[in-house]
PDB file of C-alpha atoms and ligand atoms in Angstrom:
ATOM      1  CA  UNK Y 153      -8.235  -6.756  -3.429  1.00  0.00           C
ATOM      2  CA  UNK Y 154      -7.153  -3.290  -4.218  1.00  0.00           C
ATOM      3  CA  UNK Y 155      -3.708  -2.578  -5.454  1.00  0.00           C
ATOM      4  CA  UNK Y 156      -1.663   0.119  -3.919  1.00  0.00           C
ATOM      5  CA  UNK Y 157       1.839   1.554  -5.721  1.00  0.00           C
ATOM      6  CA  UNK Y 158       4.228   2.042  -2.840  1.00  0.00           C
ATOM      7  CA  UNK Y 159       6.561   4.743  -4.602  1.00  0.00           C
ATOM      8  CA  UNK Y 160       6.350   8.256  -4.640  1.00  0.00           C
ATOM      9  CA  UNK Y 161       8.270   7.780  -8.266  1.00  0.00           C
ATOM     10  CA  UNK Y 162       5.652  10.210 -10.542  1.00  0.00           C
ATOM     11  CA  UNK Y 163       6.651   7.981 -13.948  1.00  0.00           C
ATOM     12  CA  UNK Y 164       6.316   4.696 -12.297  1.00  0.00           C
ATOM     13  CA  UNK Y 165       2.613   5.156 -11.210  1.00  0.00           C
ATOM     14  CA  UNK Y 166       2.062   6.827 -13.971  1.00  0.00           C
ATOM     15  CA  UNK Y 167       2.896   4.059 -15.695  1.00  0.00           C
ATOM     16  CA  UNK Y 168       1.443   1.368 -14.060  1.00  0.00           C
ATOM     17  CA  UNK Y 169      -1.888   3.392 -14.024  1.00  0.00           C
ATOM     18  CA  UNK Y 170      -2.420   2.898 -17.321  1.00  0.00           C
ATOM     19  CA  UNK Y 171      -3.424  -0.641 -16.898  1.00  0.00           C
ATOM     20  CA  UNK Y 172      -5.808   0.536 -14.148  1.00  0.00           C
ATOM     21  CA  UNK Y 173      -3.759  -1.277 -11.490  1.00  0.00           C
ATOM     22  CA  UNK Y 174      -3.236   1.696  -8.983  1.00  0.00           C
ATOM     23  CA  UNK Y 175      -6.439   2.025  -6.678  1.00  0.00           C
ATOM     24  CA  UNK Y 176      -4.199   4.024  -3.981  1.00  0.00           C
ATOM     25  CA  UNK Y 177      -0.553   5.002  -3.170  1.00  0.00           C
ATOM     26  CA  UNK Y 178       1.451   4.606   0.048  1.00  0.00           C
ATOM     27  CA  UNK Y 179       5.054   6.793   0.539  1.00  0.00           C
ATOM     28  CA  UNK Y 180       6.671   7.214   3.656  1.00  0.00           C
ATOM     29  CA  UNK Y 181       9.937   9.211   4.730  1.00  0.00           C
ATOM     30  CA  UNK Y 182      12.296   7.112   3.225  1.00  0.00           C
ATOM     31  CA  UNK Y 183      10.344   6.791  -0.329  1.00  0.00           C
ATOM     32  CA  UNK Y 184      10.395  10.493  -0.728  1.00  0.00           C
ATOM     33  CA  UNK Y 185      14.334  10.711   0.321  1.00  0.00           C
ATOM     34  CA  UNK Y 186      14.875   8.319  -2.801  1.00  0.00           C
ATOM     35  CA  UNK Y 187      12.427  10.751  -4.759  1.00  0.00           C
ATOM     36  CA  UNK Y 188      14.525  13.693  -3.990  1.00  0.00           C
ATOM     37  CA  UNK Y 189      11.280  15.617  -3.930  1.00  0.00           C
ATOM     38  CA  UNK Y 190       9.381  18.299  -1.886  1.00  0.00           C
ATOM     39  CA  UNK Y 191       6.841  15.955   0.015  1.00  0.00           C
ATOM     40  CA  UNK Y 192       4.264  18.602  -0.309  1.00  0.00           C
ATOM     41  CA  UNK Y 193       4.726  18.627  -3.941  1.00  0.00           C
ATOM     42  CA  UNK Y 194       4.800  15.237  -5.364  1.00  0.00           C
ATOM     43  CA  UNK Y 195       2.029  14.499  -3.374  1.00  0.00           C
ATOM     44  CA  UNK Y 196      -0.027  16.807  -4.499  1.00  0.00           C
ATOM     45  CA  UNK Y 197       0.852  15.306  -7.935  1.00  0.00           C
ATOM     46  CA  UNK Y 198       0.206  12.284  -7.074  1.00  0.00           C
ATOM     47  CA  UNK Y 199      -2.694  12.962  -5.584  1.00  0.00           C
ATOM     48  CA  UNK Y 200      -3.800  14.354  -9.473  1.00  0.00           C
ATOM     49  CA  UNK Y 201      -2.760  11.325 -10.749  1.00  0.00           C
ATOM     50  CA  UNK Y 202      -4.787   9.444  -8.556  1.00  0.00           C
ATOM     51  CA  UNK Y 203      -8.615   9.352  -7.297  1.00  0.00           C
ATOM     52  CA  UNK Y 204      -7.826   6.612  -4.427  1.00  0.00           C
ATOM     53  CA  UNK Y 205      -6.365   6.991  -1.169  1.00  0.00           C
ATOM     54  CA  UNK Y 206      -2.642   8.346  -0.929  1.00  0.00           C
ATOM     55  CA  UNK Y 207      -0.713   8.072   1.886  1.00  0.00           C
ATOM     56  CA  UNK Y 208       1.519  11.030   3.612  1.00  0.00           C
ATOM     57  CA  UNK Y 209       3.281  10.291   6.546  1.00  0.00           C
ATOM     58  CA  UNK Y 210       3.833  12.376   9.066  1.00  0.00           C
ATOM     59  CA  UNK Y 211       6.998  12.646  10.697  1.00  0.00           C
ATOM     60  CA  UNK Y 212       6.861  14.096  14.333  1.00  0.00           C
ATOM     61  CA  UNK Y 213       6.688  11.937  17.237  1.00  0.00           C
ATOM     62  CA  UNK Y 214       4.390  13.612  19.587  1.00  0.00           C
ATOM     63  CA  UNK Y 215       0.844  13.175  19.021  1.00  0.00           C
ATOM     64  CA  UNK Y 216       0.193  17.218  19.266  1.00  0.00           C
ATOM     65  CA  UNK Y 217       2.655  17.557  16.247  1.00  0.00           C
ATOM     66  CA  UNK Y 218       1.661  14.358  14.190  1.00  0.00           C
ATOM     67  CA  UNK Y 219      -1.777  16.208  14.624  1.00  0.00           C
ATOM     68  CA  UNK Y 220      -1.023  19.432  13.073  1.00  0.00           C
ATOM     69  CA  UNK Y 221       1.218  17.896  10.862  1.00  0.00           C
ATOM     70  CA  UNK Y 222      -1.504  15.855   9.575  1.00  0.00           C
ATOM     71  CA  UNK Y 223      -4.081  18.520   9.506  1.00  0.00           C
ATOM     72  CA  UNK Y 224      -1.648  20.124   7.550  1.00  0.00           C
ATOM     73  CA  UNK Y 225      -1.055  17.164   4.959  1.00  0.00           C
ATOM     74  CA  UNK Y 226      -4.989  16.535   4.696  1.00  0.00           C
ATOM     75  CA  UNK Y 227      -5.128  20.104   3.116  1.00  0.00           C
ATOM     76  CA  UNK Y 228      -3.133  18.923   0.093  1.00  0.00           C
ATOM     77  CA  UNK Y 229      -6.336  16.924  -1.529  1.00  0.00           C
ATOM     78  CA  UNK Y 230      -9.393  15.232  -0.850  1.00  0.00           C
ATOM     79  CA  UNK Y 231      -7.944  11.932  -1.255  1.00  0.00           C
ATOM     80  CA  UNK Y 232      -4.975  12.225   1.688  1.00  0.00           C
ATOM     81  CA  UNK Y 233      -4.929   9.528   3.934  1.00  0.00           C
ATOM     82  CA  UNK Y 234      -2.268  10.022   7.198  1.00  0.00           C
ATOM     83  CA  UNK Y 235       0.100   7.823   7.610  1.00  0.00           C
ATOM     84  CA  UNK Y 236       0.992   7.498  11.608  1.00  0.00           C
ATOM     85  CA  UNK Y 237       3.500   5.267  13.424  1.00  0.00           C
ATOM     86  CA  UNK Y 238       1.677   2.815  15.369  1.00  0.00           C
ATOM     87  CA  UNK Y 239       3.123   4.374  18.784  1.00  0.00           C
ATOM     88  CA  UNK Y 240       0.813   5.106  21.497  1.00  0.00           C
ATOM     89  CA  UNK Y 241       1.121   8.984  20.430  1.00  0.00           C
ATOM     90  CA  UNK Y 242       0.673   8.073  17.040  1.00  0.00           C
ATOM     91  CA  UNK Y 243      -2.941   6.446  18.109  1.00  0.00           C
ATOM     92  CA  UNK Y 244      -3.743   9.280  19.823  1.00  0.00           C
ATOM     93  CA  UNK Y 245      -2.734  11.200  16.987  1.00  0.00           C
ATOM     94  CA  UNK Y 246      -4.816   8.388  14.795  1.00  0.00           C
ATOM     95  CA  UNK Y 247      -8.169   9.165  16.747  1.00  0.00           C
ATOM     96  CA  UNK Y 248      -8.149  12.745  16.745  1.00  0.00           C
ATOM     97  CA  UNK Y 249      -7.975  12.564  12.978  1.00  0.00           C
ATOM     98  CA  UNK Y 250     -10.436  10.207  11.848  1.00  0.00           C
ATOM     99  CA  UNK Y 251     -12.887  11.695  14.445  1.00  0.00           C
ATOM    100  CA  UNK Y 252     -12.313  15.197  12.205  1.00  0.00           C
ATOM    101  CA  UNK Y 253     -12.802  12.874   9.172  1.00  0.00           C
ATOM    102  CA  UNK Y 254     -10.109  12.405   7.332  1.00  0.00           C
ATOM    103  CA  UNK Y 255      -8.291   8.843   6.699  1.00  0.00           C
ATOM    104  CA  UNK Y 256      -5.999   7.737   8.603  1.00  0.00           C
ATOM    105  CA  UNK Y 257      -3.299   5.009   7.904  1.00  0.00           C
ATOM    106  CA  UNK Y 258      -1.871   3.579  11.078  1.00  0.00           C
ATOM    107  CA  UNK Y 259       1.795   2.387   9.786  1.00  0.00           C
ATOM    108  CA  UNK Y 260       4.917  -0.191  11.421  1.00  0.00           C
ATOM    109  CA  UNK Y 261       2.245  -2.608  12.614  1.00  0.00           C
ATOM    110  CA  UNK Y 262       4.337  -5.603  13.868  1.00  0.00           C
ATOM    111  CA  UNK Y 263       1.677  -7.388  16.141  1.00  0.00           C
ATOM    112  CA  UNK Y 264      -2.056  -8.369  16.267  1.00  0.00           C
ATOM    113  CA  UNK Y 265      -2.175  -6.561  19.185  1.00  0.00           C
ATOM    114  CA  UNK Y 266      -1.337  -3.255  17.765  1.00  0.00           C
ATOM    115  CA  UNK Y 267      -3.333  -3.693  14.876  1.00  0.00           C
ATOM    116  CA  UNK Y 268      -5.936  -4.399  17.542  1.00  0.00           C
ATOM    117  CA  UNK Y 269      -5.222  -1.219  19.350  1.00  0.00           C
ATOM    118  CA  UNK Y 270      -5.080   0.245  15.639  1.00  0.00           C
ATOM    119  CA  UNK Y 271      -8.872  -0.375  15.193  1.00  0.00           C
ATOM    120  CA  UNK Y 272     -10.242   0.588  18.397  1.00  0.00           C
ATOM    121  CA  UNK Y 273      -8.019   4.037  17.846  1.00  0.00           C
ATOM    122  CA  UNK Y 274     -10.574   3.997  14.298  1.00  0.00           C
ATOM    123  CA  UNK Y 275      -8.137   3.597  12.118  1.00  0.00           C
ATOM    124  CA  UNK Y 276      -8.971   3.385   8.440  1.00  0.00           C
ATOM    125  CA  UNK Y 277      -6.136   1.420   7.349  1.00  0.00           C
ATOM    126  CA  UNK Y 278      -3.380  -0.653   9.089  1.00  0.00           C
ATOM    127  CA  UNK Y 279      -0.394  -1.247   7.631  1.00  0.00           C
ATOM    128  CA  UNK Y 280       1.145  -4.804   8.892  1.00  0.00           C
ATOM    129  CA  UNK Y 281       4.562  -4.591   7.580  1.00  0.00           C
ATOM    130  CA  UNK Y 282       5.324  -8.263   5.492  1.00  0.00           C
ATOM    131  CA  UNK Y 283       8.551  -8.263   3.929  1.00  0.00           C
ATOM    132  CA  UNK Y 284      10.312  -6.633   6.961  1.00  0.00           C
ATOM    133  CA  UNK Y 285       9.012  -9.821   9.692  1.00  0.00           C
ATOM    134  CA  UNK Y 286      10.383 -11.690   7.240  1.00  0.00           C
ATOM    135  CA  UNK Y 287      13.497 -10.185   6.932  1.00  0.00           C
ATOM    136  CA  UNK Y 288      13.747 -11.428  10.681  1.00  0.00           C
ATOM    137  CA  UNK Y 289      12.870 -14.632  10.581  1.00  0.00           C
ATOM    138  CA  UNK Y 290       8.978 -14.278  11.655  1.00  0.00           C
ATOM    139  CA  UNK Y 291       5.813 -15.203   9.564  1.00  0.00           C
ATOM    140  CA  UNK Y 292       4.863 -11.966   7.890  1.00  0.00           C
ATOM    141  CA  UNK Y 293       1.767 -13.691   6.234  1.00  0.00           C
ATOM    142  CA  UNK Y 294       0.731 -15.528   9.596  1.00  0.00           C
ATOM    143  CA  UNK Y 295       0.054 -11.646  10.990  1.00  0.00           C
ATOM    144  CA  UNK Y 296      -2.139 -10.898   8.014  1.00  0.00           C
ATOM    145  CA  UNK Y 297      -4.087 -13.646   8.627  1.00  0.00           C
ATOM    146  CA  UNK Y 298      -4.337 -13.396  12.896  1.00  0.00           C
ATOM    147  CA  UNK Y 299      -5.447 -10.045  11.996  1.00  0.00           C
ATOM    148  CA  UNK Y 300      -7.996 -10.943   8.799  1.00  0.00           C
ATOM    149  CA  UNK Y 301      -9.341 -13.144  12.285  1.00  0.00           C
ATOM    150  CA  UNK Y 302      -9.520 -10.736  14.950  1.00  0.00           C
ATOM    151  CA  UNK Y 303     -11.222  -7.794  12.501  1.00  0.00           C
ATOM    152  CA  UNK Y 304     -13.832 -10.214  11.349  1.00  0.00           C
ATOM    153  CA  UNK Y 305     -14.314 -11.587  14.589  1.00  0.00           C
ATOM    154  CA  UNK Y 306     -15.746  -7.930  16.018  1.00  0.00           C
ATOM    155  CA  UNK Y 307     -16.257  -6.346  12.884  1.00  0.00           C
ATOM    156  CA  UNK Y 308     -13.915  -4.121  12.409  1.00  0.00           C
ATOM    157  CA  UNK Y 309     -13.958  -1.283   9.402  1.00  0.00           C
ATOM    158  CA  UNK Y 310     -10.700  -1.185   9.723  1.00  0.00           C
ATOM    159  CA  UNK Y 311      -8.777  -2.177   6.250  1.00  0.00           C
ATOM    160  CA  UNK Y 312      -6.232  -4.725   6.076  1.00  0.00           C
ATOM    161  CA  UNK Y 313      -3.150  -2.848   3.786  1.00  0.00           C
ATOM    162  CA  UNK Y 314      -0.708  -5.573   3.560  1.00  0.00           C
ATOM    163  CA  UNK Y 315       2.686  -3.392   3.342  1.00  0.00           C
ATOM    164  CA  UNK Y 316       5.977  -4.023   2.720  1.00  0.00           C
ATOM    165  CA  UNK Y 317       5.383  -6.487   0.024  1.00  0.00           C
ATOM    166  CA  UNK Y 318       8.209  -7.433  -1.884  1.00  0.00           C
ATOM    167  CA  UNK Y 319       7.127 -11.188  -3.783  1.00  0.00           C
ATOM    168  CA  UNK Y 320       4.440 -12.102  -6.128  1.00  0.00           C
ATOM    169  CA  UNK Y 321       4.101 -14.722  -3.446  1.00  0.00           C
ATOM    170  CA  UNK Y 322       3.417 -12.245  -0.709  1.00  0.00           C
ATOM    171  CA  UNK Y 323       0.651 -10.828  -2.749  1.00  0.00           C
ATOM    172  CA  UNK Y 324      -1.210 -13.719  -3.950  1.00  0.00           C
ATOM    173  CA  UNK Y 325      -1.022 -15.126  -0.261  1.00  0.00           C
ATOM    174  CA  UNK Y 326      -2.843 -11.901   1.437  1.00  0.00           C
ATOM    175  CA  UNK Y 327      -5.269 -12.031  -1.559  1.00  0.00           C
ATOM    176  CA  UNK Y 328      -5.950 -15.955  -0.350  1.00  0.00           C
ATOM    177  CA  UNK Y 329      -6.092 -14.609   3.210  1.00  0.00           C
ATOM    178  CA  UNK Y 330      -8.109 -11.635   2.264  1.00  0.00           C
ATOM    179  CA  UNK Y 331      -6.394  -8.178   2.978  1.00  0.00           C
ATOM    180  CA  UNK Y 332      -8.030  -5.498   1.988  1.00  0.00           C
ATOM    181  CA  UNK Y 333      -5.054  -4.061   0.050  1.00  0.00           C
ATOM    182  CA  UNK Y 334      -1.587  -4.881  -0.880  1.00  0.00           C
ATOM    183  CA  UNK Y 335       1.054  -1.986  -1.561  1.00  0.00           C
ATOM    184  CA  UNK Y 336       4.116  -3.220  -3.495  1.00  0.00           C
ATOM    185  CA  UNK Y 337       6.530  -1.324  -5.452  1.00  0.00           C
ATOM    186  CA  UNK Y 338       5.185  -1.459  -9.093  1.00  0.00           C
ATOM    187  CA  UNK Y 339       7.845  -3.359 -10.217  1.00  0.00           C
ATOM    188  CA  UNK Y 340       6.460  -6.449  -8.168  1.00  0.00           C
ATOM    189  CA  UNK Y 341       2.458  -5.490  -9.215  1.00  0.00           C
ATOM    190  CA  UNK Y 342       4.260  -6.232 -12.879  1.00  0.00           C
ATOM    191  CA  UNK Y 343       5.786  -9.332 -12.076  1.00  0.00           C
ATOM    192  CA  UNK Y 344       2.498 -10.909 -11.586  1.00  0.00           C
ATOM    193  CA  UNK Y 345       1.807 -10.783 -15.254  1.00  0.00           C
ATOM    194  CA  UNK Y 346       4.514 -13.042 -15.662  1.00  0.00           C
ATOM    195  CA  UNK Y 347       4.925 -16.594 -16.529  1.00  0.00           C
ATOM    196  CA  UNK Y 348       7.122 -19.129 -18.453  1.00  0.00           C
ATOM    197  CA  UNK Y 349       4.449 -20.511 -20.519  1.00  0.00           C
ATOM    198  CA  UNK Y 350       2.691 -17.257 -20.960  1.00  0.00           C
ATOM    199  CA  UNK Y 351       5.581 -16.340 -23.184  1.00  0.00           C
ATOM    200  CA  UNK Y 352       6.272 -19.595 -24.551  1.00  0.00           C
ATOM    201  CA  UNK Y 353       3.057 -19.769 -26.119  1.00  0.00           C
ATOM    202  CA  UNK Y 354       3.398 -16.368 -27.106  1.00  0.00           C
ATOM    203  CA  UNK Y 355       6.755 -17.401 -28.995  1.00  0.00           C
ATOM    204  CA  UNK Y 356       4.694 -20.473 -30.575  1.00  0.00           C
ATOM    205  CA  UNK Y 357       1.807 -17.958 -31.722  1.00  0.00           C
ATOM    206  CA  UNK Y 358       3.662 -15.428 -33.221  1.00  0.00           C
ATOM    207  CA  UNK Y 359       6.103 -17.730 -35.203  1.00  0.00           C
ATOM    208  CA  UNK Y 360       2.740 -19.739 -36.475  1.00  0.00           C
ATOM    209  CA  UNK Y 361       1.241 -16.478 -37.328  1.00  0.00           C
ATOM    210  CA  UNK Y 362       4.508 -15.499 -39.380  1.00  0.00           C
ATOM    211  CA  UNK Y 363       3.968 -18.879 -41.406  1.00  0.00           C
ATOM    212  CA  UNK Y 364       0.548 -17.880 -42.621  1.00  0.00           C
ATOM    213  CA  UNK Y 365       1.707 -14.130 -44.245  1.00  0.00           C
ATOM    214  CA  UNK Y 366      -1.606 -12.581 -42.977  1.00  0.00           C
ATOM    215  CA  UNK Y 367      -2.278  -9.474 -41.045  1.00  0.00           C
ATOM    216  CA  UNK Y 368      -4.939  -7.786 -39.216  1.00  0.00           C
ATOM    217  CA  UNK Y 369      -4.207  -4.368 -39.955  1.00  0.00           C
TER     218      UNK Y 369
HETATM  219  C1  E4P N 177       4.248   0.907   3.683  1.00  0.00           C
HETATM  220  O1  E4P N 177       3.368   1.724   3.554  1.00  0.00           O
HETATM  221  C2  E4P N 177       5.662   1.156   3.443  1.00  0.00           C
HETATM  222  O2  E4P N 177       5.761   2.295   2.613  1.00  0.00           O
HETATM  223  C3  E4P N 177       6.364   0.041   2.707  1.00  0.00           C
HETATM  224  O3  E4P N 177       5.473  -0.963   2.275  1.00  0.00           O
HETATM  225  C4  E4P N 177       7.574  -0.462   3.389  1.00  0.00           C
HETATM  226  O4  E4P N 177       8.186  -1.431   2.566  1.00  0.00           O
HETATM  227  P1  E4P N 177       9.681  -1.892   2.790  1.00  0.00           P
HETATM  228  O5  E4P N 177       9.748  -2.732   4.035  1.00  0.00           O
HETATM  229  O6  E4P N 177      10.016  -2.706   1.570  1.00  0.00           O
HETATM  230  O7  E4P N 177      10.505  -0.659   2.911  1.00  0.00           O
END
């Protein structure tokens, strides 16, 4: 499963890149508010910083604009993928894209039927959004898997980028399920490194290793 950083915070994927755990990185609108940055700008950086997929949104709602807003966004490097609302504009938007060959993320996917509609429109990712069915009371993981189901059941291309992830629980689930990707903020990619006898025995090791008056370098 491929690991993308959802943050368009320049230190933090720097950071977590060092461990190799950034194959791709998603923003959206709200991501590069909190940045305070020129979206042009930091994702150009980013996309420096990066050789996988990195995802600009657009922000029009018509498909004409999300078009040349896209076009526009593609231009920025090789490895842009555009991110469009999954709105019947932003399918149409989604088509004309992919068929001039760039990637296309199809983003606020909140039904098996959109993502559906999502892979027919040849999208290259859809972005089911976890966290946020959650927040309402719905099965975020049950979508991943209806649509892990429906894409295997006609083949899609399609990729499964589980979004909104916000538990090491939500990742290790759409691993079990099989999405493609999962984009969490890096500070829940570095949770997973955690656990209670990890650093207990870690404790017990270097207090043992004290005891003996050796070193290694
Ligand atoms: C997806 O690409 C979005 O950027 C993101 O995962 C949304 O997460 P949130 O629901 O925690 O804001």
């Amino acid at each position: 499963m491929k690991f993308f950083a959802d943050t368009a915070e320049i230190d933090e994927i720097v950071a977590l890149a060092e461990t190799g755990m950034v194959d791709g990185v998603t923003t959206n609108p709200s991501l590069i508010m909190k940045s305070g940055r020129d979206i042009l700008e930091v994702t150009k950086e980013i996309c420096q910083l990066v050789d996988g997929p990195v995802s600009a949104e657009v922000v029009s709602t018509d498909a004409e604009a999300m078009i040349a807003e896209g076009r526009k966004l593609a231009k920025i490097a090789e490895n842009i993928a555009i991110k469009v609302p999954l709105t019947w504009d932003g399918l149409k938007a989604c088509k004309t894209l992919t068929t001039e060959g760039n990637m296309v993320n199809v983003t606020l996917c909140f039904s098996a039927n959109q993502a559906l509609l999502a892979a027919k429109a040849g999208a290259t990712f859809i972005s089911p959004f976890v966290g946020r069915l959650d927040d309402i009371n719905l099965d975020g993981l049950e979508l991943i898997a209806d649509i892990r189901t429906i894409y295997d059941n006609y083949d899609f291309q399609t990729q499964i980028l589980a979004a909104s992830a916000r538990t090491v629980n939500h990742i290790s689930q759409c691993a079990l399920i099989g999405a493609d990707v999962v984009t969490a903020p890096p500070s829940v990619i570095r949770k997973l490194a955690d656990h209670v006898l990890t650093d207990k025995g870690l404790d017990t090791f270097m207090k043992d290793w004290a005891k003996t008056g050796q070193k290694i370098l």
